[in-house]
Amino acid sequence: MTKTELKVFLDEKVIQYNNPQFLETDPIQIPHLFTTKEDVEISAFLTATIAWGNRKSIINNSHKLMELMGHSPHDFILNHSIDDLDVLVHFVHRTFNGTDLTYFVQSLKNIYLNHNGLEGIFTDHQQKSSLQPTISKFKELFFELPFEQRTTKHVSDPLKGSAAKRINMFLRWMVRDPSTSVDFGLWKNINPSKLSCPLDVHSGNVARKLGLLKRKQNDAKALAELDKNLRKLDALDPVKYDFALFGLGVFEKF
């Protein structure tokens, strides 16, 4: 395909998948249960954190997470007592366990009390053209409380070579235009042009078949290569193509 043909093909796939039907099988359905900004972004962050493995399991365990917090994640984060944290101890999703979840709750409280919330960190520390250095800064601030080393693996650092798939997905949810009722567009002071594609095995394999990615590993260097090529197709909203790449890989076995 020529560049023009590729853009037409992918734009059609974006339209096909970037619609409310996408919610039926995607973890983004969890934050759509909420209406207040803080509940949306906290539920989205926690859901994105455990978004690896079987999608049905991700969704089921994300529902369990919300149940543990009384379906009021922001209130739970701000007002939990030490005894309230006991209910989190037995939570597990793959390698993410109650120890990790307890720290995440405590760190999020610190972030909302002292850093103007999740939006505040990503907005205040954003750079000119990419949010990847911002993600690294976020990890630094996220672990400014005493923590167990095992928990650090659940927040990726692009400056240490990670593609940071789950945080990039979370940022897509928060920043992209909400007009199709999929993403939320809650964070108005971050330009969608700075977003990076949530690179995983599905989007990576499709991108390689389409000539958008040559690097074999799904790491930070591959993400930079994919970002560069997607921005050639749409400089203002490059991450809309996540829907096309993911849909082609997961639903069409492209």
Short mmCIF file of N, CA, C and O in Angstrom, two decimals, residues 6 17 85-86 92 121 128 150 153 163-165 167 169 174 186-187 189 202 224-225 234 241 244 250:
data_model
loop_
_atom_site.label_atom_id
_atom_site.label_comp_id
_atom_site.label_asym_id
_atom_site.label_seq_id
_atom_site.Cartn_x
_atom_site.Cartn_y
_atom_site.Cartn_z
N LEU A 6 -2.68 3.51 2.76
CA LEU A 6 -2.58 3.05 4.14
C LEU A 6 -3.41 3.94 5.06
O LEU A 6 -4.14 3.45 5.93
N TYR A 17 -13.96 0.88 14.71
CA TYR A 17 -13.75 0.44 16.10
C TYR A 17 -13.88 1.55 17.14
O TYR A 17 -14.13 1.25 18.31
N LEU A 85 -8.13 -0.60 54.70
CA LEU A 85 -7.16 -1.20 53.80
C LEU A 85 -7.12 -2.73 53.92
O LEU A 85 -6.64 -3.41 53.02
N ASP A 86 -7.66 -3.25 55.03
CA ASP A 86 -7.68 -4.70 55.23
C ASP A 86 -8.44 -5.43 54.12
O ASP A 86 -8.12 -6.57 53.79
N VAL A 92 -6.01 -10.03 44.01
CA VAL A 92 -4.90 -10.46 43.14
C VAL A 92 -5.34 -10.45 41.68
O VAL A 92 -6.45 -10.87 41.34
N ILE A 121 -0.15 16.12 37.89
CA ILE A 121 1.21 15.64 37.61
C ILE A 121 1.48 15.61 36.12
O ILE A 121 2.49 16.13 35.64
N LYS A 128 7.36 19.26 25.46
CA LYS A 128 6.87 19.88 24.24
C LYS A 128 6.18 18.91 23.28
O LYS A 128 5.13 19.23 22.73
N ARG A 150 8.88 -4.76 45.10
CA ARG A 150 8.08 -5.55 44.16
C ARG A 150 7.02 -4.70 43.47
O ARG A 150 6.63 -4.97 42.34
N LYS A 153 7.41 -2.53 39.81
CA LYS A 153 7.30 -3.10 38.47
C LYS A 153 5.93 -2.82 37.84
O LYS A 153 5.75 -3.00 36.63
N ALA A 163 7.90 0.39 26.88
CA ALA A 163 6.90 1.01 26.00
C ALA A 163 5.73 1.57 26.81
O ALA A 163 4.90 2.30 26.26
N ALA A 164 5.66 1.23 28.09
CA ALA A 164 4.66 1.78 29.02
C ALA A 164 3.25 1.68 28.45
O ALA A 164 2.48 2.64 28.50
N LYS A 165 2.91 0.52 27.96
CA LYS A 165 1.63 0.32 27.29
C LYS A 165 0.43 0.75 28.13
O LYS A 165 -0.47 1.45 27.66
N ILE A 167 0.14 2.74 30.87
CA ILE A 167 0.00 4.17 31.18
C ILE A 167 -0.33 4.96 29.93
O ILE A 167 -1.12 5.91 29.97
N MET A 169 -2.11 3.87 27.51
CA MET A 169 -3.53 3.62 27.30
C MET A 169 -4.37 4.50 28.23
O MET A 169 -5.36 5.12 27.80
N MET A 174 -7.84 9.52 29.04
CA MET A 174 -8.05 10.80 29.71
C MET A 174 -8.01 11.99 28.76
O MET A 174 -8.69 13.00 28.99
N LEU A 186 -11.06 14.29 29.42
CA LEU A 186 -11.20 15.04 30.68
C LEU A 186 -10.06 16.03 30.90
O LEU A 186 -10.25 17.05 31.55
N TRP A 187 -8.89 15.71 30.40
CA TRP A 187 -7.72 16.54 30.67
C TRP A 187 -7.51 17.49 29.49
O TRP A 187 -6.95 17.12 28.46
N ASN A 189 -5.73 20.27 29.16
CA ASN A 189 -4.50 21.03 28.98
C ASN A 189 -3.33 20.18 28.48
O ASN A 189 -2.17 20.58 28.57
N HIS A 202 -0.43 -7.18 20.05
CA HIS A 202 -1.40 -7.08 18.96
C HIS A 202 -1.09 -5.89 18.06
O HIS A 202 -0.92 -6.04 16.85
N ALA A 224 8.83 4.84 19.92
CA ALA A 224 9.27 6.08 19.26
C ALA A 224 9.16 5.95 17.74
O ALA A 224 8.73 6.90 17.05
N GLU A 225 9.52 4.80 17.21
CA GLU A 225 9.41 4.55 15.77
C GLU A 225 7.95 4.56 15.32
O GLU A 225 7.60 5.19 14.31
N ASP A 234 -1.45 11.30 10.98
CA ASP A 234 -2.29 12.31 11.62
C ASP A 234 -1.49 12.95 12.74
O ASP A 234 -1.37 12.37 13.83
N TYR A 241 -5.17 5.80 15.87
CA TYR A 241 -4.86 4.58 15.14
C TYR A 241 -4.67 3.38 16.06
O TYR A 241 -4.57 2.25 15.58
N ALA A 244 -7.46 1.13 15.28
CA ALA A 244 -7.29 0.36 14.06
C ALA A 244 -6.32 -0.80 14.25
O ALA A 244 -6.62 -1.94 13.89
N VAL A 250 -6.82 -7.99 17.25
CA VAL A 250 -7.62 -8.78 18.19
C VAL A 250 -8.87 -9.36 17.53
O VAL A 250 -9.19 -10.53 17.70
#
